[in-house]
Coordinates of C-alpha atoms and ligand atoms in Angstrom, one line a residue:
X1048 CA 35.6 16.2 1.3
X1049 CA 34.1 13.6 -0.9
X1050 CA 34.4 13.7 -4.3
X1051 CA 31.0 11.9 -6.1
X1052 CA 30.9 11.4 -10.0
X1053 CA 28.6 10.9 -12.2
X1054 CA 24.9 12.1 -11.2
X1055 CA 23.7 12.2 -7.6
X1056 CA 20.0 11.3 -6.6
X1057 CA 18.5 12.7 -4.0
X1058 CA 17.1 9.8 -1.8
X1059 CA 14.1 11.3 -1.0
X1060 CA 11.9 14.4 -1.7
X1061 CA 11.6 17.2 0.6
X1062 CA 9.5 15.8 3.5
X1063 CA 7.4 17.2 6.0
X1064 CA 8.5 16.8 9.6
X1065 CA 6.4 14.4 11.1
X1066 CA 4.0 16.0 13.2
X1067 CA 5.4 17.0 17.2
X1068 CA 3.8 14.4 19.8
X1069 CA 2.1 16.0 22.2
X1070 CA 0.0 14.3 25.3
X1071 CA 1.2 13.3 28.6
X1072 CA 3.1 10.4 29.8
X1073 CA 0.5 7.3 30.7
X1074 CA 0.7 5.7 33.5
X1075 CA 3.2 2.6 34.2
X1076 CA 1.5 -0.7 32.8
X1077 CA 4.6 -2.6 32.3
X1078 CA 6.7 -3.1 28.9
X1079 CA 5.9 -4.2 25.6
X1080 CA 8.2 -4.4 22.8
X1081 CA 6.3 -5.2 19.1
X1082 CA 8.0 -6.5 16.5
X1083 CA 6.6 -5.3 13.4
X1084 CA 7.2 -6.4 9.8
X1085 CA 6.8 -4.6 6.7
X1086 CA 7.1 -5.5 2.9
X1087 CA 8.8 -2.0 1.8
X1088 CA 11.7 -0.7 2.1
X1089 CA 13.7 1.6 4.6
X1090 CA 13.5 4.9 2.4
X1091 CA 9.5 4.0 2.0
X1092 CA 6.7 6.3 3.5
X1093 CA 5.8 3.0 5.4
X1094 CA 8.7 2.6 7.1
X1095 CA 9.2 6.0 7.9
X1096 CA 5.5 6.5 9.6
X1097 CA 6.2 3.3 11.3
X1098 CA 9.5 4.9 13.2
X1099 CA 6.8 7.6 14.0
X1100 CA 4.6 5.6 15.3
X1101 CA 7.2 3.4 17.3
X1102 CA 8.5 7.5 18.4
X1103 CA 5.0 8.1 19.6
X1104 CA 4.6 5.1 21.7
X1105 CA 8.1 5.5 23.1
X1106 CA 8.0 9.3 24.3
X1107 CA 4.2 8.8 25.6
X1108 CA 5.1 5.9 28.0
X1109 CA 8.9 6.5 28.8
X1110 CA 10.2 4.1 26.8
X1111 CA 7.9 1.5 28.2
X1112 CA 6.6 0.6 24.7
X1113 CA 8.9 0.4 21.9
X1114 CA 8.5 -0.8 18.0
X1115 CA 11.0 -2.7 16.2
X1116 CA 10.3 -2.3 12.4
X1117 CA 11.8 -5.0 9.8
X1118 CA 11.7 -4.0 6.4
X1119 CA 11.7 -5.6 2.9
X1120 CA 9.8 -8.6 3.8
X1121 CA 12.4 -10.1 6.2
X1122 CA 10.3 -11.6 8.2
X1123 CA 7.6 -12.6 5.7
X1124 CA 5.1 -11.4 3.1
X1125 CA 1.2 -9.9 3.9
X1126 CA -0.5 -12.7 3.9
X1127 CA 2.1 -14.9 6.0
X1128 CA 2.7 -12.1 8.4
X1129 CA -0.9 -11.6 9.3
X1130 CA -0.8 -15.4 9.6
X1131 CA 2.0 -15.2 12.3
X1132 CA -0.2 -12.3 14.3
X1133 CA -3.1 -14.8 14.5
X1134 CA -1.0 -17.2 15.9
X1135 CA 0.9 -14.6 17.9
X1136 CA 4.4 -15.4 16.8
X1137 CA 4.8 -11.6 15.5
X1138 CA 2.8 -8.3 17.0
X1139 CA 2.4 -6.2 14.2
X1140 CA 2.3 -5.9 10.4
X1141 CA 1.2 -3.4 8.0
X1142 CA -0.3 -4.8 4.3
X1143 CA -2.3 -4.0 1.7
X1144 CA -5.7 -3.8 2.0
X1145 CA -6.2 -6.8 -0.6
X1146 CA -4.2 -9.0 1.0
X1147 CA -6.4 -8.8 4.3
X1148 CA -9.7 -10.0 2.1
X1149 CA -9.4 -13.2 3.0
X1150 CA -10.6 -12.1 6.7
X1151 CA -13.4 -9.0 6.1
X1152 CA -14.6 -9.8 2.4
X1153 CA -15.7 -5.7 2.0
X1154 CA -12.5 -4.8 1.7
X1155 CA -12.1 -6.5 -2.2
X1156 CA -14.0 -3.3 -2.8
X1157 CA -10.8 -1.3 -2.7
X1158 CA -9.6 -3.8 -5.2
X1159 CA -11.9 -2.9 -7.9
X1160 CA -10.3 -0.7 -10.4
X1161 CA -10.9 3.3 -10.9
X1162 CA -13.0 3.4 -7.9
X1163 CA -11.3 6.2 -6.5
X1164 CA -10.5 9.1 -8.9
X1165 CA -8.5 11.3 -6.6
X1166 CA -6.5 10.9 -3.3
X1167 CA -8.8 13.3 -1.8
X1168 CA -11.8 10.8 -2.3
X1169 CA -9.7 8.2 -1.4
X1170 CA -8.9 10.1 1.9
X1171 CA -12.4 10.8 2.5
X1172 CA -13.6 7.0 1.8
X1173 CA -10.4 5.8 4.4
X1174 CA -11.9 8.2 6.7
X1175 CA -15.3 7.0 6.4
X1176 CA -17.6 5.2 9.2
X1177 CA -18.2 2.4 6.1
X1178 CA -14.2 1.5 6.3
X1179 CA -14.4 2.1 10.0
X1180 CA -16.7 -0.7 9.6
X1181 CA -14.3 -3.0 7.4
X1182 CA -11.9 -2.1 10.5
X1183 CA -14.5 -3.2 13.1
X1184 CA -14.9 -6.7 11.2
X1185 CA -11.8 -7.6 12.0
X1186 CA -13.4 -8.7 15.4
X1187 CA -13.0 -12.1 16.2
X1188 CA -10.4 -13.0 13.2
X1189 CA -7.6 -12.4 15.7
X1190 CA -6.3 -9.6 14.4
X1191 CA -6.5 -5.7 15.8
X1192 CA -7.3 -3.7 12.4
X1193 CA -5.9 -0.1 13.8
X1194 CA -5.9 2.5 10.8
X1195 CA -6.3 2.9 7.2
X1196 CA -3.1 4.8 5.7
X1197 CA -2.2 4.8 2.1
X1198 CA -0.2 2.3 -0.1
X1199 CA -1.2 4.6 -3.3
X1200 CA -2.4 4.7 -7.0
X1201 CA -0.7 1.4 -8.7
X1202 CA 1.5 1.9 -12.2
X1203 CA 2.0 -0.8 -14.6
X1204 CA 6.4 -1.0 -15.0
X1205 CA 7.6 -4.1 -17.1
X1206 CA 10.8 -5.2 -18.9
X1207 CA 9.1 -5.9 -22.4
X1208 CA 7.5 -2.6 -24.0
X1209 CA 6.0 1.0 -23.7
X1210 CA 2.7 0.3 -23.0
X1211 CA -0.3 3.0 -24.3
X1212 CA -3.1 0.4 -24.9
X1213 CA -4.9 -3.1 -23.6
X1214 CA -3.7 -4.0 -26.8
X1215 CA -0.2 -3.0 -26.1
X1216 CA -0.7 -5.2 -22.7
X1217 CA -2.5 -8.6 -24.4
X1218 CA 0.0 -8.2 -27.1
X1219 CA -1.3 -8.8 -31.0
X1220 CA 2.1 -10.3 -32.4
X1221 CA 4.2 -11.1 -29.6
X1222 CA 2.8 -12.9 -26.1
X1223 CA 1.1 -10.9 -23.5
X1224 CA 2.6 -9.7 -20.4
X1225 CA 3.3 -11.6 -17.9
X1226 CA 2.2 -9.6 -14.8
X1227 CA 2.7 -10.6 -10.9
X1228 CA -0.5 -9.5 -9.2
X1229 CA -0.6 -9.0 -5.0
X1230 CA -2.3 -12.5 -4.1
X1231 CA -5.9 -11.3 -4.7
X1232 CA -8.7 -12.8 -7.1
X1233 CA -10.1 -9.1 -7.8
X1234 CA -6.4 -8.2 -9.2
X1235 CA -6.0 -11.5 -11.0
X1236 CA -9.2 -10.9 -12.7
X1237 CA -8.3 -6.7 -13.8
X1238 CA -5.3 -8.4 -15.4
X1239 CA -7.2 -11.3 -17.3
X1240 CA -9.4 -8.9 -18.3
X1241 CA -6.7 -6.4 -20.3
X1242 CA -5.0 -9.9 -21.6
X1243 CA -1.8 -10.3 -19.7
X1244 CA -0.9 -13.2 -18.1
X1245 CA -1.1 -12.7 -14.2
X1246 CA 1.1 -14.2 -12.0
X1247 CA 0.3 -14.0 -8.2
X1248 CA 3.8 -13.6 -6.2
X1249 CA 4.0 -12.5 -2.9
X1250 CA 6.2 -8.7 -2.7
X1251 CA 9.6 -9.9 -1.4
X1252 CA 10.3 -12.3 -4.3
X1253 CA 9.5 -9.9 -6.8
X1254 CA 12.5 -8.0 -7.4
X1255 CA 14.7 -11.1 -8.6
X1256 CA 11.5 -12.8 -10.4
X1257 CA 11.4 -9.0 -12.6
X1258 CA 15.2 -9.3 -12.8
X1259 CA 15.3 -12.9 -13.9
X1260 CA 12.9 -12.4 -16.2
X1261 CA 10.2 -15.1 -14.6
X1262 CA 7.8 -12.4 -14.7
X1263 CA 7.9 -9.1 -17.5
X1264 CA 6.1 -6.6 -15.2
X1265 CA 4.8 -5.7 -11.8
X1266 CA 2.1 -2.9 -11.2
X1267 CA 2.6 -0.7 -7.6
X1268 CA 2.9 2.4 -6.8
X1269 CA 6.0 5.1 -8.3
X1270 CA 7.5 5.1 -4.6
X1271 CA 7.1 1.7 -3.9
X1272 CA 8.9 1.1 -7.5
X1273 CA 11.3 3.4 -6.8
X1274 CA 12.5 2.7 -3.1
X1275 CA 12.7 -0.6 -4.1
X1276 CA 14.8 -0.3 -7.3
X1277 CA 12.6 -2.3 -9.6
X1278 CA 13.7 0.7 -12.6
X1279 CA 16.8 -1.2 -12.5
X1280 CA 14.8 -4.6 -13.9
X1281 CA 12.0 -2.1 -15.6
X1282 CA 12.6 -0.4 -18.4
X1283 CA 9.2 0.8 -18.9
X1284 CA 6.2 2.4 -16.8
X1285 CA 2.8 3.1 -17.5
X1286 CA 1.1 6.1 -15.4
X1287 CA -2.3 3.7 -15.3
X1288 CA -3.7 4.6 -11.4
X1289 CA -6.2 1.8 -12.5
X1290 CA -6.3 0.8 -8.6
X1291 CA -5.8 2.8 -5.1
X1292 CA -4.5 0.4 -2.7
X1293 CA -5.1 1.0 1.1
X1294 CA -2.8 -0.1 3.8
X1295 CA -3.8 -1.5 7.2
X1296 CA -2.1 -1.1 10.3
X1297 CA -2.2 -4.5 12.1
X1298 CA -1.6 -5.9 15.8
X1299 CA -2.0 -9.4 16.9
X1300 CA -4.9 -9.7 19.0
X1301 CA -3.0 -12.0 21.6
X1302 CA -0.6 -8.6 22.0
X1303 CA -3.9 -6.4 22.2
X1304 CA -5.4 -8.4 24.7
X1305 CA -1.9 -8.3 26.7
X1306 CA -1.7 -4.6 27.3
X1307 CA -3.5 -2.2 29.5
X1308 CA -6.5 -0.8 28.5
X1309 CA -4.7 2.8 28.5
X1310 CA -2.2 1.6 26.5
X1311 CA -4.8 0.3 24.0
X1312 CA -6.1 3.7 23.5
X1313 CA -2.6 5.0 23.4
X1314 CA -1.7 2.0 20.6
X1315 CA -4.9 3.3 18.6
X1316 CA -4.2 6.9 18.3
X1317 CA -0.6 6.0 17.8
X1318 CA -1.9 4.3 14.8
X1319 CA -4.4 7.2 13.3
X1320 CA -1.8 9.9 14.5
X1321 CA 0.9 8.0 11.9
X1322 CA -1.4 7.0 9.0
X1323 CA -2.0 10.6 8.7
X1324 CA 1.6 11.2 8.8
X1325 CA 2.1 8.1 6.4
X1326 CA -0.9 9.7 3.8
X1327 CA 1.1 13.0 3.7
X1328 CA 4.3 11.1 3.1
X1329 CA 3.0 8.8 0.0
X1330 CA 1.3 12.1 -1.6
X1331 CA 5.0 13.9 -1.2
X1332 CA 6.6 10.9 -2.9
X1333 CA 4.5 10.3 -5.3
X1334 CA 5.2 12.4 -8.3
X1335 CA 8.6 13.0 -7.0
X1336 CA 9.2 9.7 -7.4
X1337 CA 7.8 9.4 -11.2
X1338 CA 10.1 12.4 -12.0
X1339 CA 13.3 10.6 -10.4
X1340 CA 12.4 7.3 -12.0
X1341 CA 12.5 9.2 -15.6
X1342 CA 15.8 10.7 -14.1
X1343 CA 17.1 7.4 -13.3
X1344 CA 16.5 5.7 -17.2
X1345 CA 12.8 4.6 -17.1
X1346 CA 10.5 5.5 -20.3
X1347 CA 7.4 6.1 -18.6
X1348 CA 4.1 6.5 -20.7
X1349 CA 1.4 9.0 -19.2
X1350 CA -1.9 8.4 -20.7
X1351 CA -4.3 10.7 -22.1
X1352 CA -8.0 10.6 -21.3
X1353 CA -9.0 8.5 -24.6
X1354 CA -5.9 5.8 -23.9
X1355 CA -7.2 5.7 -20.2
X1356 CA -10.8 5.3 -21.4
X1357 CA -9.8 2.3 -23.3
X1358 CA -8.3 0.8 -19.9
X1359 CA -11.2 1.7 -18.0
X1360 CA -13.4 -0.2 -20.7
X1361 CA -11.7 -3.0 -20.7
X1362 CA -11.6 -3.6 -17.4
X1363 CA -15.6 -3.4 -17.0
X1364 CA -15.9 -7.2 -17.0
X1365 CA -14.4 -7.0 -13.9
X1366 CA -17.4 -5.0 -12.3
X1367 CA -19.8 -7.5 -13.6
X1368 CA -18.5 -10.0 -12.1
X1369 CA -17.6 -8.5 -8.5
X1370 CA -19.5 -6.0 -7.6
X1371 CA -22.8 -8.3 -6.4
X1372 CA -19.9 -10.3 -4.8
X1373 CA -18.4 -7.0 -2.9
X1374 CA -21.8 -5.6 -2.7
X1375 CA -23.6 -3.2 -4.7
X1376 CA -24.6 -1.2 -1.4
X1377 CA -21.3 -0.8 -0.4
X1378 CA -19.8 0.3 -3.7
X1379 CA -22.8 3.0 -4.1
X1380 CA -22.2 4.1 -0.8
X1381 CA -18.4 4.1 -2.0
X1382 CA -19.4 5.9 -5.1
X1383 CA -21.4 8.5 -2.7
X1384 CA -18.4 9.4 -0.9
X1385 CA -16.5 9.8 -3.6
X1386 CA -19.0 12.6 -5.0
X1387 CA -19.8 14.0 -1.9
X1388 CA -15.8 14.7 -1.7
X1389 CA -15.7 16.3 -4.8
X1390 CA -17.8 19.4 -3.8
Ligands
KDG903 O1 4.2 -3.8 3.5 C1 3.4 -3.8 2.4 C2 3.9 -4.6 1.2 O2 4.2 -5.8 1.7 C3 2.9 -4.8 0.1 O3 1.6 -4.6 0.5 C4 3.3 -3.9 -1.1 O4 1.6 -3.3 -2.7 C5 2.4 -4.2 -2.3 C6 2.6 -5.4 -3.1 O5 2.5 -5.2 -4.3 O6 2.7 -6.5 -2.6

């Protein structure tokens, strides 16, 4: 036996299985093996729908097609790693939706903050033929967009103060907050607009730029903040959801082009079968992870509906100057799906 002092945390919360793969074994079009990087960590829904995915593709073609998944930004961040599919030096990669709004400019919509009040209308808008579209526009960039899954509602955590106000954020008598943003001009511009002082950083220098102190706070989601131990550099979190952050499943479109045409269709409900396996995973962990992060030492701050009006007002300069850029047709038809889901 092993004897454990002190408090044990559990490392995760009780997970669903992933779903049984069912469908027969395609034909023999050779081997692949893809070589995907991630920015999260091993213990992180990501990573654990991406073993799904690489078990999907494995069983379905008798171990003709295989994944190898690298974690923690090892091999790069979002933006670099989409850079190395378009030249084909890796196959697959898995960011944020903002990061990828350099190549389809529609998808800064997902960037704009409160947009989606619940994970059910976020769910529905994913699901959507106007972000199968966003998907589709991918065409020609080089890169294979495959599925929408879910990175999750973002939470302000920082090393400074509790947080309950804009106010609290700009700071009246002490400096505002410095803040590292995903590299993203809609983000930069949520966190000009509430007075801190963003810093763009890409995700795998983050931990030691919040544990040097170079920046005071990061915003992402409770799992993400969690599995990647930032409560050991934050004292602090905020419960602000103030933006719902897709992910994208990505292959190179050198790889796409390589394999069979039944293995395409294979690789694309691969990726659809494990996003929905990756969207049940987030929602498990993510107020299990809020409730072990208070566990662990964090003070965290949930906001009642005045002190998140006062975020969503201050934030409204942000709208004015990016939704003609998005697109006011899109965000209305955003905004329809959103109320269509709600009855
Ligand atoms: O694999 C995804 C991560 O690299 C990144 O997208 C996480 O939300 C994230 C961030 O803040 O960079």
């Amino acid at each position: 036996t092993t004897l454990t002092f002190g408090m044990a945390h559990a490392q995760s919360p009780e997970l669903s299985d992933p779903p049984e793969i069912d469908g027969e074994v395609v034909g023999d079009h050779g081997s692949h093996t893809l070589r995907m990087g991630i920015g999260l960590a091993e213990s992180s829904p990501q990573y654990l729908s991406s073993q799904y995915f690489g078990e999907i593709l494995e069983q379905r073609t008798d171990g003709r097609i295989s994944v190898n998944v690298f974690p923690n930004s090892q091999l790069g961040d979002d933006v670099q790693m989409l850079e190395m599919l378009q030249t084909g030096t890796l196959d697959m990669t898995y960011p944020s939706s903002s990061a990828a709004t350099g190549y389809v400019e529609e998808l800064a919509a997902f960037d704009l903050p409160f947009l989606l009040p619940s994970r059910e209308a976020a769910v529905a808008v994913m699901q959507s033929d106007v972000a199968q579209n966003m998907l589709d526009a991918f065409e020609g960039t080089g890169l294979k967009a495959l599925a929408f899954s879910e990175n999750g509602y973002r939470q302000l955590s920082n090393s400074a103060r509790p947080i309950t106000s804009p106010e609290d954020v700009a700071g009246l008598d002490v400096r505002g907050l410095s803040v590292r943003t995903m590299e993203n001009p809609v983000h930069l511009a949520i966190w000009e607009a509430l007075g801190a002082n963003p810093t763009p950083m890409a995700f795998g220098e983050l931990f030691s730029a919040l544990e040097q102190g170079v920046v005071d706070g990061q915003e992402n989601p409770w799992s993400t903040i969690l599995t990647s131990n930032f409560h050991e550099v934050q004292d602090y979190g905020t419960e602000t959801r103030h933006v719902y952050t897709p992910f994208i499943m990505m292959l190179s479109e050198r790889t796409w082009d390589r394999m069979a045409p039944e293995y395409q269709e294979l690789v694309q409900e691969a990726a659809r079968q494990s996003a929905e396996y990756e969207i049940q995973l987030s929602a498990e962990y993510d107020d299990w992870s809020r409730n072990q992060l208070a566990e662990r030492g964090m003070q965290i701050t949930r906001l009642d509906d005045e002190q998140l009006a006062a975020f969503q007002d201050a934030v409204q300069p942000v709208y004015e100057e990016w939704a003609p850029r998005i697109g006011e047709d899109l965000i209305a038809d955003i905004q329809q799906i959103v109320e269509d889901s709600s009855n």
